[in-house]
Amino acid sequence: MTRTHTLGFPRMGAQRELKFALEKHWRGEIDAAELEAIGAELRERHWQAQRNAGLDFATVGDFAFYDHVANHIQMLGCEPSRFDFPGDEPELSRYFTMARGVAHEAGHEGCTHGSHDTFALEMTKWFDTNYHYLVPEFDANTRFSLASVRLFNEVAQAQKLGHAVKVVLLGPLSFLWLGKEKQAGFDRFGLLESLLAVYEQILVRLKWQGVEWVQIDEPILGLDLPEKWRNAFERSYWQLARSGPKLLLATYFSPLSENLRLACQLPVAGLHVDAVRAPGELTGVADWLPAHKVLSVGIVDGRNIWRTDVDAAYARLRPVADKHKGELWIAPSCSLLHVPFSLEGEGRLDAEVKSWLAFAIEKLDELRVLRAALDGEESAVEAELLVARAAVAARRSSPRVHRADVALRLARTVAGDDRRASSFAERQALQRVRFALPPLPTTTIGSFPQTSTIRAARVAFKRGELDAATYREKMQAEITLAVRKQEELGIDVLVHGEAERNDMVEYFGEQLDGFAFTANGWVQSYGSRCVKPPIIYGDVARPAPMTVEWTTYAQSLTKLPMKGMLTGPVTILQWSFVRDDQPRSVTTEQIAWAIRDEVVDLEKAGIGIIQIDEPAIREGLPLRRAVWKSYLEGATRSFRITASGVSDRTQIHTHMCYSEFNDILPEIAAMDADVITIETSRSDMELLRGFGDFKYPNEIGPGVYDIHSPRVPTTDEMVRLMRKAATVVPPANLWINPDCGLKTRGWPETEAALANMVAAARQLRSELAAA
Ligand code: GLN
Ligand code: ZN
């Protein structure tokens, strides 16, 4: 008999109940007890959903009020000492302080804290997902202890409801790996022994509570690990094996590769593998895994929203079921945290696209159908199998998915389509003449403050309460305001301000063919923040210009150059749910051609400078280094396709933020943008050093101030940063701009900061002239 389970379930609730409860709690509208009650109710519902789908276990330990890694920080007793919590501060309040910090903004009224703000834990991306976890901090003084009973209470809650409980824990090696040293020269690896001792205590206590299975997640087994870390697995798991419950070691997100045998041989009772991301390894795992161990196959895609092709899944599972003599479990490939809650009540998707999808609730149900098929009980799920097969067949042959014109366009791509006509040096010379900009030209990254009036107008327009003409007038008024302000400030290359855009991906997706949008397809990004990624279901094409009208309107208001503003293909792909029926690189290239059409149309409309934002290039990097090269080649090629339909006189900008660039500089150079603007101010221009060492050939605008804070930087600060930048990059190639778009800021601080920025540019120009 096959068993079914899930590695984890979305926490937010069907209607994002957790988000709203958290935000009420943070505003002081509900107390901790009320918040706890809502959390308990959500867990209860989510376990019930697992029971309804006939799963053999209810998974406990995946719930978190903010983040599961933060839960482990508290359970393992390693809250960083810098928070200096008073002894009687309640657990939940400490938790939210670690997650959100205590802000005492400069000049903030009644602030008695001077400069000792309490910064939140750093947040970073959970592997290659768009979920962000809170980063544990380690130093020589880090001690571990079993410091929270939250997990045990949740176990008791589930048991009381009559569930067969499987607990999920983040494994000790992954927990340690995901943290950061906060002390020079300290190696967190040295903390392993003391950490293991606390994991043992946790396991003993779970056993004592009557828990039979503990799923222990070690996703780092899918990374390129240093030898020392790999070697630590065996002894660590020998130590944990003594303690009690049966351990199901769970891996996901990428192939195990050289760690496959290691994973199969660890002294645990079962192994979960991701058969969606690493289908090719399934046979190897079935060969290597001893018969007494449980094999859990992650067969339903936990990272994407497509309905499972049951016949393909069956064909993959059958030989494994026959070969593996031990118990077989089936599950989603990873936690369902990364997909929306349910399709039920989804009103924005059309019926056809909807029939191709499965969200978390539907994925649980797919396990039930698959299990029946595997166990020879097909007749019990006959009707469901018919529906599932019909949907998969319809999607495969739908003309909405496959378009001959798009295929033809890609097939006709010739060498050179991804190259500008001339070299950068030749383009630069032409552009210098055309734009006649001063040295160290100033610009901004695209968006200006998204005021409440702007948002209200957009919402009213979407709801049909505002007609198109009135909406256009309102947006044009915002554009006019932005242009006037930039002219008054003395900025050299202007932007229209992006007032009409809700989001840099959704705005384009809504106007492109092949994209669908949900009403309620929310996925947790961090804490209470959720995102609603578009779904790319079909071949991508651009039926009509998307930005030309707004941009030319803006240009008509000024003699200064107006920069067109687009989102690049890699970023659009990265922040969407992507087709699983063709390689990601093909979808990216389709988007690239659609955006290229827009670039060409902007040029035709007289726009001479066009920025194509690619903030997500770095975060799209695969988890395994071995496949970086092919990803980066595809990504840079797609960018160049978007940028290469224009003449040498047209200046192409790109923008990237929050990234470590140093290990991908050759590829950034291979994008061959005439100008790149990047975030550097938070690193005090250190990020730029790599560009200098690498002798990055094209022009660069290193961000001179952090737009994430309302603080107004002084002219002197920005002058200092630019002087530093000029030591690594030739001044003739430098631009001056903020770190990123200004949409989250207010106008007063934006104007003050930009005025200082322009003053800094002027001061530096006169210094240059005098030199
Ligand atoms: N052009 C966008 C803006 O200014 C860029 C946003 C981003 O880099 N994330 O808002
Ligand atoms: Zn940015």
Short mmCIF file of N, CA, C and O and ligand atoms in Angstrom, two decimals, residues 445 615 655-658 739-741, ligand 2:
data_model
loop_
_atom_site.label_atom_id
_atom_site.label_comp_id
_atom_site.label_asym_id
_atom_site.label_seq_id
_atom_site.Cartn_x
_atom_site.Cartn_y
_atom_site.Cartn_z
N ILE A 445 15.80 55.77 -11.51
CA ILE A 445 15.66 54.38 -11.96
C ILE A 445 14.30 54.10 -12.60
O ILE A 445 14.10 53.06 -13.21
N PRO A 615 16.32 43.19 -12.71
CA PRO A 615 16.78 42.96 -11.32
C PRO A 615 16.86 41.48 -10.95
O PRO A 615 17.54 41.12 -10.00
N HIS A 655 18.99 47.90 -15.43
CA HIS A 655 19.09 48.18 -14.00
C HIS A 655 19.02 46.87 -13.23
O HIS A 655 18.23 45.99 -13.55
N MET A 656 19.86 46.77 -12.21
CA MET A 656 19.82 45.58 -11.32
C MET A 656 19.93 46.04 -9.88
O MET A 656 20.62 47.03 -9.60
N CYS A 657 19.27 45.30 -9.00
CA CYS A 657 19.38 45.69 -7.59
C CYS A 657 19.63 44.48 -6.70
O CYS A 657 19.50 43.34 -7.13
N TYR A 658 19.94 44.75 -5.46
CA TYR A 658 20.14 43.75 -4.39
C TYR A 658 20.91 42.51 -4.86
O TYR A 658 20.49 41.40 -4.58
N ASP A 739 19.73 54.26 -5.89
CA ASP A 739 19.88 52.81 -5.93
C ASP A 739 18.83 52.09 -6.75
O ASP A 739 19.09 51.05 -7.34
N CYS A 740 17.59 52.58 -6.69
CA CYS A 740 16.48 51.84 -7.28
C CYS A 740 15.33 52.83 -7.49
O CYS A 740 15.51 54.04 -7.28
N GLY A 741 14.18 52.31 -7.89
CA GLY A 741 13.02 53.16 -8.12
C GLY A 741 12.52 53.79 -6.82
O GLY A 741 12.76 53.29 -5.73
ZN ZN B 2 16.15 48.18 -8.42
#
